[in-house]
mmCIF file of N, CA and C in Angstrom:
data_model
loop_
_atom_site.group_PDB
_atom_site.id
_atom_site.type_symbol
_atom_site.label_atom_id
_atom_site.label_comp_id
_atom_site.label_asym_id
_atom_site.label_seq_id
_atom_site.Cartn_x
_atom_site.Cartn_y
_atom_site.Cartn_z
ATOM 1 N N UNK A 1 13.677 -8.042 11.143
ATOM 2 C CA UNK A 1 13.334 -7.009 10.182
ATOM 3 C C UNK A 1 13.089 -7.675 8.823
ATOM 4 N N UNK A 2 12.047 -7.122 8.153
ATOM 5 C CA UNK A 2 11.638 -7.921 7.099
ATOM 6 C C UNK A 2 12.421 -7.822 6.133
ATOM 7 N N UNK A 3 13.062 -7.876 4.874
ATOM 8 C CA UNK A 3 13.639 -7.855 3.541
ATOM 9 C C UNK A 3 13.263 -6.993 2.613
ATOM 10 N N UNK A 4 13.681 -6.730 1.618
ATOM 11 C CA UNK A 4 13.205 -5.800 0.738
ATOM 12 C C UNK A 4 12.437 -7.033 -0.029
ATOM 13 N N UNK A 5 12.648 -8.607 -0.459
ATOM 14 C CA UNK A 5 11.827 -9.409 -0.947
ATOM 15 C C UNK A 5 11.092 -10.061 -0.261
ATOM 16 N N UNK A 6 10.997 -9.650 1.237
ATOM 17 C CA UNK A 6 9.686 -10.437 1.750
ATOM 18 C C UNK A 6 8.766 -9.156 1.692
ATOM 19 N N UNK A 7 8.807 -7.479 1.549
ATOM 20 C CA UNK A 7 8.321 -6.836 1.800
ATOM 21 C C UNK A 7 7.583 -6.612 0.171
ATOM 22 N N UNK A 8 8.506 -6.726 -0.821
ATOM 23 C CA UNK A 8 7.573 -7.264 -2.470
ATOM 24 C C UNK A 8 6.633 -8.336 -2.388
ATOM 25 N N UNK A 9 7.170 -9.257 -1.567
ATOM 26 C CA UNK A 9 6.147 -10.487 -1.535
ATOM 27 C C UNK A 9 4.640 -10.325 -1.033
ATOM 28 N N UNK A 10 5.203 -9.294 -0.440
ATOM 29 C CA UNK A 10 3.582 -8.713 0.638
ATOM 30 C C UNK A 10 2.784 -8.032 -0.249
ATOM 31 N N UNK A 11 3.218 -7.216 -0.852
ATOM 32 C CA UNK A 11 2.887 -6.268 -2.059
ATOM 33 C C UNK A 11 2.296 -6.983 -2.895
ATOM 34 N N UNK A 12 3.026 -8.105 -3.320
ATOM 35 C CA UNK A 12 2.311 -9.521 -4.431
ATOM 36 C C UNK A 12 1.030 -10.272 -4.101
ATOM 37 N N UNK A 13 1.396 -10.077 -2.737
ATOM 38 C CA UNK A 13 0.171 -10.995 -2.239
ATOM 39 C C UNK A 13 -1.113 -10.302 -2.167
ATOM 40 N N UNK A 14 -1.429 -8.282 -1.371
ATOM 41 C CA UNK A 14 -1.843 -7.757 -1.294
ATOM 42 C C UNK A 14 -2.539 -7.147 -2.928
ATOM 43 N N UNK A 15 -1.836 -7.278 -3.924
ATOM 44 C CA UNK A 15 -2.521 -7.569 -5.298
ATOM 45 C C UNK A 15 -3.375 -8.320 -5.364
ATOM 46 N N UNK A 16 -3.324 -9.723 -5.180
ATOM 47 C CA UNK A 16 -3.875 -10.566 -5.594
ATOM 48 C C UNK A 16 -5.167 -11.179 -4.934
ATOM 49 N N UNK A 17 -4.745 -10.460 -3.767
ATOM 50 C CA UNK A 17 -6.005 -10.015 -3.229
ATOM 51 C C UNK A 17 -7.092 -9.296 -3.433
ATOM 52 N N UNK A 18 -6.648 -7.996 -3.948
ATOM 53 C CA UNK A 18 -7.494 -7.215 -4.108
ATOM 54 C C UNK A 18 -8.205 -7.958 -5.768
ATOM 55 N N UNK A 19 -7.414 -8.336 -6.413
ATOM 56 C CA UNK A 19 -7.491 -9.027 -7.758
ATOM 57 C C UNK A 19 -9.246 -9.986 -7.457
ATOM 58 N N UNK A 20 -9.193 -10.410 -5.851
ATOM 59 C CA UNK A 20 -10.382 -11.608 -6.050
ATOM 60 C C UNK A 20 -11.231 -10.979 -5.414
ATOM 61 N N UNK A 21 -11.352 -9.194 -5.122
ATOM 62 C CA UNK A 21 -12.041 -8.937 -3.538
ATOM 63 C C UNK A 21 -13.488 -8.848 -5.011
ATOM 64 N N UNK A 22 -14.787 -8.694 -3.743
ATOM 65 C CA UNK A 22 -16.117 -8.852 -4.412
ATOM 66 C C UNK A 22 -16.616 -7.429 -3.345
ATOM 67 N N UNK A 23 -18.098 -6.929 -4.403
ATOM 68 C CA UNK A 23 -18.514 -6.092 -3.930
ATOM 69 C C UNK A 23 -17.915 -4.854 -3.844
ATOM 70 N N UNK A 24 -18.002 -3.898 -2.743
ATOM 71 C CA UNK A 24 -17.736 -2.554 -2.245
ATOM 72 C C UNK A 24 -16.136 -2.676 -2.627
ATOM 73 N N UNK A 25 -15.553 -3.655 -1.889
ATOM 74 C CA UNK A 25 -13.999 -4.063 -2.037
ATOM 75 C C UNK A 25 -13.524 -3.971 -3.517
ATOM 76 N N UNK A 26 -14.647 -4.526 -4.244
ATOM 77 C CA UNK A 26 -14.312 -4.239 -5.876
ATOM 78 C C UNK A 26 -14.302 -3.596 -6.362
ATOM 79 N N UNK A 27 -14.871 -2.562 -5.948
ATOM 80 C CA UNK A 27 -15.021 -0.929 -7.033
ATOM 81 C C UNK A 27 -13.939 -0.112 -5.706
ATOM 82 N N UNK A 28 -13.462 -0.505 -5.166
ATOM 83 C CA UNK A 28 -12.296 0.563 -4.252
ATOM 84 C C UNK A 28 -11.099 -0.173 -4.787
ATOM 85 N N UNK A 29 -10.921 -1.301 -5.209
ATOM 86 C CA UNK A 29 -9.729 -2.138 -5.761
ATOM 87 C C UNK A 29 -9.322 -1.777 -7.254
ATOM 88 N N UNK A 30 -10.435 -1.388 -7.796
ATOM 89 C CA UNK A 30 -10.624 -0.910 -9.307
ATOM 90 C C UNK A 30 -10.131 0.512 -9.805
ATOM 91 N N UNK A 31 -9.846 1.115 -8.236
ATOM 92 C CA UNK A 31 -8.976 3.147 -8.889
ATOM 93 C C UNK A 31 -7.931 2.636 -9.510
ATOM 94 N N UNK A 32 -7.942 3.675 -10.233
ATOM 95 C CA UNK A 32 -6.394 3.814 -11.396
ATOM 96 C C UNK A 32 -5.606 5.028 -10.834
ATOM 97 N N UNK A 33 -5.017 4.321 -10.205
ATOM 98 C CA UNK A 33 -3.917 5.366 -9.196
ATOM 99 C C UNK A 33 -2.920 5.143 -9.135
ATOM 100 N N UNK A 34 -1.913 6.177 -8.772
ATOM 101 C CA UNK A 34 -0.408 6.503 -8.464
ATOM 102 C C UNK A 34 -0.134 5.680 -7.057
ATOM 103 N N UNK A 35 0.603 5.030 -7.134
ATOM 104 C CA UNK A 35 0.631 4.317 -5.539
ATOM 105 C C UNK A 35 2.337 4.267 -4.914
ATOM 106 N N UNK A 36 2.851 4.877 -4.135
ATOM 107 C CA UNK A 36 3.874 4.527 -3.325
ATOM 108 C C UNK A 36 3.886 3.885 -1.925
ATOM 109 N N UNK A 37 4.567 3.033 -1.732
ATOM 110 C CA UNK A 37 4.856 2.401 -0.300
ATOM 111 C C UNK A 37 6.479 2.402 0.639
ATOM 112 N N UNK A 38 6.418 3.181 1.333
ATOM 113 C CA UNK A 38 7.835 3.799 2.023
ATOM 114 C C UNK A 38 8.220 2.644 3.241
ATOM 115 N N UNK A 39 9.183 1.698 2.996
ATOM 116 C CA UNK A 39 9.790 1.093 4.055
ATOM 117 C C UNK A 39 10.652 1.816 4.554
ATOM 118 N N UNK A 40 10.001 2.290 5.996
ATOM 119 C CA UNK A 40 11.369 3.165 6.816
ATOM 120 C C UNK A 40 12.421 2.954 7.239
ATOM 121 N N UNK A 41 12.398 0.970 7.750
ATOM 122 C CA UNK A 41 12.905 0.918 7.781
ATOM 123 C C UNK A 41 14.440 0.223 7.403
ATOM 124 N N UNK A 42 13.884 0.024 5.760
ATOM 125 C CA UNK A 42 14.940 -0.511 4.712
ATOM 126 C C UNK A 42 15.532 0.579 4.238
ATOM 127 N N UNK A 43 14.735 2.243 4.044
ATOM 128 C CA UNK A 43 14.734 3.776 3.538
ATOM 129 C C UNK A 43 14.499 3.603 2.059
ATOM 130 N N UNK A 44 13.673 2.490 2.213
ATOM 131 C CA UNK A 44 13.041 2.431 0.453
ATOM 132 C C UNK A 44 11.759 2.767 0.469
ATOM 133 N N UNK A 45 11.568 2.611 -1.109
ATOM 134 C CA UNK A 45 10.152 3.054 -1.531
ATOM 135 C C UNK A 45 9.496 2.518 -2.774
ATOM 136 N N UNK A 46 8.240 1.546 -2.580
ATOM 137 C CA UNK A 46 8.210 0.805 -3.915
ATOM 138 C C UNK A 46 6.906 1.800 -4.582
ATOM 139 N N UNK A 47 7.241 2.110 -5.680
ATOM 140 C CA UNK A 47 6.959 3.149 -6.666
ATOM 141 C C UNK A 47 5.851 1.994 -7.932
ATOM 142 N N UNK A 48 4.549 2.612 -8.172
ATOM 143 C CA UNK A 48 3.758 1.548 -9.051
ATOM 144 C C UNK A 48 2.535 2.367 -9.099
ATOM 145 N N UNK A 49 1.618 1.733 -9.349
ATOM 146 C CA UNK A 49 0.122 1.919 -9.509
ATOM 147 C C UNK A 49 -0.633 0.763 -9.332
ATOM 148 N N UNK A 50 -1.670 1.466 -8.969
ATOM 149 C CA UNK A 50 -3.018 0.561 -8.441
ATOM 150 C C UNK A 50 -4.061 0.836 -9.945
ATOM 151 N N UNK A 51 -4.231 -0.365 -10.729
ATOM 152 C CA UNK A 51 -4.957 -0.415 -11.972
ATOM 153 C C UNK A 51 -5.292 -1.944 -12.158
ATOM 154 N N UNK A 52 -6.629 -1.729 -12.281
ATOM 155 C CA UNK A 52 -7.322 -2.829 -13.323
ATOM 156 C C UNK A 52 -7.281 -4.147 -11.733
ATOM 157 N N UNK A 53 -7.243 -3.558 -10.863
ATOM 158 C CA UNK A 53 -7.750 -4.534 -9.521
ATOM 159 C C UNK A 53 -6.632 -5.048 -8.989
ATOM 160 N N UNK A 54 -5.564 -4.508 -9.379
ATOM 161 C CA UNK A 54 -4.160 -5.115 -8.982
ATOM 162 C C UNK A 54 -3.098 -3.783 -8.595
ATOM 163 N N UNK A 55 -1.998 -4.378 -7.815
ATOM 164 C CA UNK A 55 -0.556 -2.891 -7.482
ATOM 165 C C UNK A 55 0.247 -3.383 -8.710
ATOM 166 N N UNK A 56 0.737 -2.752 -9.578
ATOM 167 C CA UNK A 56 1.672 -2.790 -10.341
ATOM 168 C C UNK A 56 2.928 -1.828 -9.770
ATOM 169 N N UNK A 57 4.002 -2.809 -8.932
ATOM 170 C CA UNK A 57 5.076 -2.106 -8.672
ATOM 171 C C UNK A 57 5.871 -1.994 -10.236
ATOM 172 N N UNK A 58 6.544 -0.570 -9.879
ATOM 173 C CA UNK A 58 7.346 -0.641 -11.595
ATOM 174 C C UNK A 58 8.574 0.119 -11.025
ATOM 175 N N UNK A 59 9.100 0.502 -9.646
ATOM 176 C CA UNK A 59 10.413 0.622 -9.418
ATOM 177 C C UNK A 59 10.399 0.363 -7.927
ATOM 178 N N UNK A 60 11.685 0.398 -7.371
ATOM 179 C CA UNK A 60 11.900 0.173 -5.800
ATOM 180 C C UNK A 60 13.193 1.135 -5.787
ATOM 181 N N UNK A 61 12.756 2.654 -4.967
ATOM 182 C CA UNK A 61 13.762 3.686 -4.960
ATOM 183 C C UNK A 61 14.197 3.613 -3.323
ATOM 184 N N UNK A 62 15.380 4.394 -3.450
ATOM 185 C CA UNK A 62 16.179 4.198 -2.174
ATOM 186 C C UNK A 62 15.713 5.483 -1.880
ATOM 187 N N UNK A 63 14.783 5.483 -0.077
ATOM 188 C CA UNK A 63 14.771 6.962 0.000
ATOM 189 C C UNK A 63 13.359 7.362 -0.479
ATOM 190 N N UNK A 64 12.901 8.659 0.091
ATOM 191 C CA UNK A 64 11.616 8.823 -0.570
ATOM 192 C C UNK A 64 11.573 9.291 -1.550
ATOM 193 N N UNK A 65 10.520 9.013 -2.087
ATOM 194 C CA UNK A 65 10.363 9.363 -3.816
ATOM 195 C C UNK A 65 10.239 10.993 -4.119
ATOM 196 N N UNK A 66 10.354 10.838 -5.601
ATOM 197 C CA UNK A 66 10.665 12.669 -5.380
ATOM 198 C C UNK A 66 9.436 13.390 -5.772
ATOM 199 N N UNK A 67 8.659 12.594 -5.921
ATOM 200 C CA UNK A 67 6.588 12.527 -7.037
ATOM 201 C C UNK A 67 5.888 12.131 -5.888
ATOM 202 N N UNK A 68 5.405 12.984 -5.350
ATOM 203 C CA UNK A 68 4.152 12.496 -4.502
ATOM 204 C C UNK A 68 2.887 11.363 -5.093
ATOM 205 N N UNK A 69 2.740 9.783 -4.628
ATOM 206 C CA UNK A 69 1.593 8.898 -5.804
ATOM 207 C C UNK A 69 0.424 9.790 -5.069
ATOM 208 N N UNK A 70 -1.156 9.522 -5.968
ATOM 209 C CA UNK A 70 -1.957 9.857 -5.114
ATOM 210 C C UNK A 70 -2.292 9.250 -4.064
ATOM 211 N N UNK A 71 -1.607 7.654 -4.000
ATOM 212 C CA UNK A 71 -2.196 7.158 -2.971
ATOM 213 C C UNK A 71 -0.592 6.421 -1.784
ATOM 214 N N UNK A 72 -0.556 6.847 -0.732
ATOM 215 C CA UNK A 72 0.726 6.505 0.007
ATOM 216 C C UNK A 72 0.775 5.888 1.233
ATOM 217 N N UNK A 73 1.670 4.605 1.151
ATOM 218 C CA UNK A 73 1.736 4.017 2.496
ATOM 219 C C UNK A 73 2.768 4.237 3.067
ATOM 220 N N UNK A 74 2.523 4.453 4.431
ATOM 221 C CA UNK A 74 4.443 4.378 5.000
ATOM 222 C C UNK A 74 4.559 3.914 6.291
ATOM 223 N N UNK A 75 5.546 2.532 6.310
ATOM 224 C CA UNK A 75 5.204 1.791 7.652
ATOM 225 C C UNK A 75 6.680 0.641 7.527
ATOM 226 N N UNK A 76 6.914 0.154 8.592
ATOM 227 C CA UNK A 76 8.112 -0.621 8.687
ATOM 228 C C UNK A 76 7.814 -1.741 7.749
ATOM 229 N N UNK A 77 8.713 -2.796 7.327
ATOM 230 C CA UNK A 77 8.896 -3.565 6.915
ATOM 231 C C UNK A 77 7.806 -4.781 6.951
ATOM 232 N N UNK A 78 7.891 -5.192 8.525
ATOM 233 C CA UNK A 78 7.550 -6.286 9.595
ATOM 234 C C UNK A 78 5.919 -5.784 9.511
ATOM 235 N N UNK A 79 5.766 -4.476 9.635
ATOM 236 C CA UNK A 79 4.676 -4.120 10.180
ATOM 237 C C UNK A 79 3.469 -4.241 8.471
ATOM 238 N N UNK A 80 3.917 -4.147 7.363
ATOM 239 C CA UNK A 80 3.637 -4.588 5.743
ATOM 240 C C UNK A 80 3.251 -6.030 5.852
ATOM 241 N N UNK A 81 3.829 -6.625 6.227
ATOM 242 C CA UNK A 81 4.183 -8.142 5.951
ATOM 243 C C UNK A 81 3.194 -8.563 7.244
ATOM 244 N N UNK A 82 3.269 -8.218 8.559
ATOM 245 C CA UNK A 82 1.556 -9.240 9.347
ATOM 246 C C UNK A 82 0.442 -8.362 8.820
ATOM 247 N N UNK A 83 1.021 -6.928 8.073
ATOM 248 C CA UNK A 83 -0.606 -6.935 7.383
ATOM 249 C C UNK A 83 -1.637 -7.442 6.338
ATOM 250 N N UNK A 84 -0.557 -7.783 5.587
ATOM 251 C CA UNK A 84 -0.992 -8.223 4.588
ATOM 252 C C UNK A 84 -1.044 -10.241 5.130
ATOM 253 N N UNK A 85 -0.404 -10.659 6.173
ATOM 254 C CA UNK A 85 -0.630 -12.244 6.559
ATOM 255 C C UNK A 85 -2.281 -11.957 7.535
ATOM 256 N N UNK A 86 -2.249 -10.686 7.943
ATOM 257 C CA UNK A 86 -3.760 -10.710 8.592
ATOM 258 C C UNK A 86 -3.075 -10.910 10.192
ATOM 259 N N UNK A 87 -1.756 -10.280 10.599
ATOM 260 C CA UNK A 87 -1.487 -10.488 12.341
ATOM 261 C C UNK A 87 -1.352 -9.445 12.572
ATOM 262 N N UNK A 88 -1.431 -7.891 11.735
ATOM 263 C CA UNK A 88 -1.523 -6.898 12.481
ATOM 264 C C UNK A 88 -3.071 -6.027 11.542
ATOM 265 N N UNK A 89 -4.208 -6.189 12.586
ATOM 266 C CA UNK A 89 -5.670 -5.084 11.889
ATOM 267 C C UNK A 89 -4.781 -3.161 11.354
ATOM 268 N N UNK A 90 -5.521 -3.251 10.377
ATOM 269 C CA UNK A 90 -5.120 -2.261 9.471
ATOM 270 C C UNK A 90 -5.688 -0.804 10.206
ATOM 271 N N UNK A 91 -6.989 -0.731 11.052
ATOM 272 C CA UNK A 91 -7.649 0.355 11.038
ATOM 273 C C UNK A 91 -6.859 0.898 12.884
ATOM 274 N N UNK A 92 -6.408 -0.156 14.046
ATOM 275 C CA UNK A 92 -5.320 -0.128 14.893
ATOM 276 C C UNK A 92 -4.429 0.172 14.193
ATOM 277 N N UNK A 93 -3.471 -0.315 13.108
ATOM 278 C CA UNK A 93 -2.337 -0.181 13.367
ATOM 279 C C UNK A 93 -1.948 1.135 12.551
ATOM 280 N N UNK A 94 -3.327 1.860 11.958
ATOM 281 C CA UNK A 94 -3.250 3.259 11.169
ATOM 282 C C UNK A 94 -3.703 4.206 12.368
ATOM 283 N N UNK A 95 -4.403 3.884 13.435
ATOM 284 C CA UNK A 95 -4.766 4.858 14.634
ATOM 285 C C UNK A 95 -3.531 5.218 15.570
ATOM 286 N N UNK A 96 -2.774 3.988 15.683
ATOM 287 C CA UNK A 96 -1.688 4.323 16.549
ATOM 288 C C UNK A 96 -0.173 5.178 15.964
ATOM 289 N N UNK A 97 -0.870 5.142 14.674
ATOM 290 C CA UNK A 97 0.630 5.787 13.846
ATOM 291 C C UNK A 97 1.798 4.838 13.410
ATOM 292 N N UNK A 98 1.458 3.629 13.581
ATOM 293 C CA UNK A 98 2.416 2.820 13.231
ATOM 294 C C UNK A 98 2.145 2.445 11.234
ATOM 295 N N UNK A 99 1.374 2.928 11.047
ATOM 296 C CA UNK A 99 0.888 2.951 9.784
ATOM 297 C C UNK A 99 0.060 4.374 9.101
ATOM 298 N N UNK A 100 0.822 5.126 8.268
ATOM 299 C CA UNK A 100 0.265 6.097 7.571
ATOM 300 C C UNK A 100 0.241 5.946 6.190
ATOM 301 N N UNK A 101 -1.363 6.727 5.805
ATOM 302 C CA UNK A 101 -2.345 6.421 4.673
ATOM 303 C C UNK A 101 -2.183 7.594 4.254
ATOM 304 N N UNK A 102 -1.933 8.621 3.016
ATOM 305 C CA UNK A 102 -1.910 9.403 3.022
ATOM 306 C C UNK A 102 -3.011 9.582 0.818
ATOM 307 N N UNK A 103 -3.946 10.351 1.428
ATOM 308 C CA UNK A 103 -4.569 9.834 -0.217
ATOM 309 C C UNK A 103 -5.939 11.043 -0.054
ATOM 310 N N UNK A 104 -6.134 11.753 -1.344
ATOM 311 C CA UNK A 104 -7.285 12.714 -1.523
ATOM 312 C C UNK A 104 -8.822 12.043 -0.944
ATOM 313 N N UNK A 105 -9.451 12.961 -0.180
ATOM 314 C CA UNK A 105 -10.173 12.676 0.579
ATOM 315 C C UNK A 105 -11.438 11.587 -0.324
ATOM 316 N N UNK A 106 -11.409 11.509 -1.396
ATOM 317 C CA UNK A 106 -12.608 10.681 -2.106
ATOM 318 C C UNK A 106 -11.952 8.990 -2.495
ATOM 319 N N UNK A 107 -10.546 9.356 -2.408
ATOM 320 C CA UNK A 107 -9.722 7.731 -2.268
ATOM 321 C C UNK A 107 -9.984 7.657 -0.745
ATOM 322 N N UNK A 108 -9.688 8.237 0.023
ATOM 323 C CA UNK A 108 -10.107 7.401 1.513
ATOM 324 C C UNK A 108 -11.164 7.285 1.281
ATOM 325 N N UNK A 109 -12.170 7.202 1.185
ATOM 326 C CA UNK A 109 -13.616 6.767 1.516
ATOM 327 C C UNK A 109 -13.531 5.795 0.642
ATOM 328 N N UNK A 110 -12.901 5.505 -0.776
ATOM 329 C CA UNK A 110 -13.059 4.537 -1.663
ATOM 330 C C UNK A 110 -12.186 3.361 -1.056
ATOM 331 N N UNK A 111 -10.536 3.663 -0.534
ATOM 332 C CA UNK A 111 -9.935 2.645 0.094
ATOM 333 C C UNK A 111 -10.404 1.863 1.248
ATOM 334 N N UNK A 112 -11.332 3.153 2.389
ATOM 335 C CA UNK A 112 -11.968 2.238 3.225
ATOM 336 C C UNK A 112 -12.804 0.869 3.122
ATOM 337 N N UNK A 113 -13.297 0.432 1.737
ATOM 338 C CA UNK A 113 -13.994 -0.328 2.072
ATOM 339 C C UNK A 113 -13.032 -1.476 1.228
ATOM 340 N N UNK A 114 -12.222 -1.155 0.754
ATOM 341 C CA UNK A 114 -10.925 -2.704 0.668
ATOM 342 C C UNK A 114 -10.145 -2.664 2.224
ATOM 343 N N UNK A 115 -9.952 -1.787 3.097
ATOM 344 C CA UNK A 115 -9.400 -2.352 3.796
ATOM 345 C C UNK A 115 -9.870 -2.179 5.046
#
């Protein structure tokens, strides 16, 4: 089971990514949004925003948050961490339910093309 700091680390990395993406990837990396990510199974939740091409986490709450972000992930630990290393595909592992996206229908079409 992953950590609550290998599961930030993923988060860090998944910034800095989006920080270098080009094209289509760049203007979906570029919303200025509310962003939460729910580890189920730590029962945390890292609380931030997506601005200026990067995630700015700015808390890590125990439990789900009590503010819906506009944009929400919620997925195990393990399952964060080969996504962001590239060992588990994002668009499988959101079909099977092992990964839920939850975001106003004009951010999905904008997130689809970063991920």
């Amino acid at each position: 089971m992953a950590t609550i700091e290998e599961c930030r680390a993923a988060l860090e990395k998944l910034s800095d990514s989006m920080q270098h993406a080009e094209g289509d990837a760049a203007t979906a990396a570029a919303l200025d949004r509310s962003v939460s990510c729910r580890i189920t199974d730590l029962d945390i939740t890292f609380v931030g925003r997506m601005t200026g091409g990067r995630i700015v986490v700015q808390d890590t709450l125990q439990g789900a948050p009590k503010e819906k972000a506009q944009i929400r992930l919620t997925m195990k630990g393990d399952d964060l961490v080969a996504l962001v290393d590239g060992g588990l595909n994002f668009a499988k592992a959101w079909g099977s339910g092992r990964v839920k996206l939850e975001a106003g229908l004009r951010d999905l079409f904008q997130l689809r093309k970063l991920l």
